[in-house]
């Protein structure tokens, strides 16, 4: 059997002991094999091993506990993870290698704290789950799917640095309070229906997304009114100038970390408009009514008169 297959005798013995090969004992105590089936079995083992399939998985195939398709798919998925890990490390090393010497220590600390793209993504997901609690998990996961970028499979230097910076921002101890204040506004303890507010604000931001995409300046209108009404209703109040002022108390929308976070995510989203950018549009419409009024007046002045038309 060793001569016909090219396997070492000790390897064949090992495969017998592991149950990969079936054999019988001769009267003299030698292992006896069915030549055709044993040879074909060893060929299959060799071919699967050549593809890097582990011995335990090969045994599962031979025992018909798993199909070859399942085993190959699992190995392919494992290699995808391994490739992403290696690609991330390569980009990180190049990012440190190419930075100016004076900035090398800072960048090294940044990237050392974000050793793996998958781990960073998990960190971002946990951050937003804390922010949006107690919203049901399945709804948060949909929100995360749209607003949290996946780690690039083969990141560039700029991408690996940007993704690592996202992790550094959410690791800031103050960031949790800053973003919760931005999302839930002032006096969140007065909110009687967190889920209802989440849904209503989400509907508003969905309608704001095309305005942001088209470059429409923040302005008073139905979007802002619905945003204010959602917060007022959730607190048992009504829209009023006083309530609008309350929504701006201790506002954190202009915090540099918030702006930096959404600017970094935009590098990965391309043309997609995140909730952060839509929320910023509504905030500017609420916080700068004078600018909005001036913009509207300028727009009306630019329209031709009835006589001109």
Short mmCIF file of N, CA and C in Angstrom, two decimals, residues 1 8 74 87 106 136 146 152 220 224-225 233-234 238 259 285 288 301:
data_model
loop_
_atom_site.label_atom_id
_atom_site.label_comp_id
_atom_site.label_asym_id
_atom_site.label_seq_id
_atom_site.Cartn_x
_atom_site.Cartn_y
_atom_site.Cartn_z
N UNK A 1 0.83 -1.20 0.00
CA UNK A 1 0.00 0.00 0.00
C UNK A 1 0.87 1.26 0.00
N UNK A 8 4.04 7.20 3.40
CA UNK A 8 4.95 6.46 4.27
C UNK A 8 4.17 5.41 5.05
N UNK A 74 -16.47 25.89 4.38
CA UNK A 74 -15.96 26.32 5.68
C UNK A 74 -14.50 26.73 5.60
N UNK A 87 -4.29 41.25 5.48
CA UNK A 87 -4.36 42.50 4.72
C UNK A 87 -4.39 43.70 5.67
N UNK A 106 2.56 58.35 17.50
CA UNK A 106 1.11 58.56 17.61
C UNK A 106 0.36 57.56 16.74
N UNK A 136 -35.42 47.76 20.30
CA UNK A 136 -35.24 46.32 20.04
C UNK A 136 -34.01 46.05 19.19
N UNK A 146 -26.84 50.17 8.06
CA UNK A 146 -26.80 51.32 7.15
C UNK A 146 -25.72 52.33 7.55
N UNK A 152 -12.85 47.32 5.40
CA UNK A 152 -12.44 46.94 4.04
C UNK A 152 -11.70 45.61 4.04
N UNK A 220 -36.39 75.69 7.31
CA UNK A 220 -37.62 75.39 8.04
C UNK A 220 -38.59 74.72 7.07
N UNK A 224 -38.34 69.68 9.59
CA UNK A 224 -38.00 70.20 10.91
C UNK A 224 -39.20 70.14 11.84
N UNK A 225 -40.37 70.50 11.33
CA UNK A 225 -41.57 70.47 12.17
C UNK A 225 -41.85 69.06 12.68
N UNK A 233 -43.98 65.29 21.35
CA UNK A 233 -44.98 64.27 21.66
C UNK A 233 -44.42 63.21 22.62
N UNK A 234 -43.15 62.85 22.41
CA UNK A 234 -42.54 61.84 23.27
C UNK A 234 -42.44 62.31 24.71
N UNK A 238 -45.92 70.19 23.41
CA UNK A 238 -46.28 70.64 22.08
C UNK A 238 -45.16 71.49 21.51
N UNK A 259 -18.52 65.35 14.54
CA UNK A 259 -18.29 65.68 13.13
C UNK A 259 -17.17 64.82 12.55
N UNK A 285 -31.03 73.35 10.74
CA UNK A 285 -32.32 74.02 10.49
C UNK A 285 -32.93 74.51 11.78
N UNK A 288 -30.21 77.41 13.60
CA UNK A 288 -29.88 78.66 12.90
C UNK A 288 -31.08 79.16 12.11
N UNK A 301 -36.21 86.32 -3.47
CA UNK A 301 -35.79 87.50 -4.24
C UNK A 301 -35.26 87.10 -5.61
#
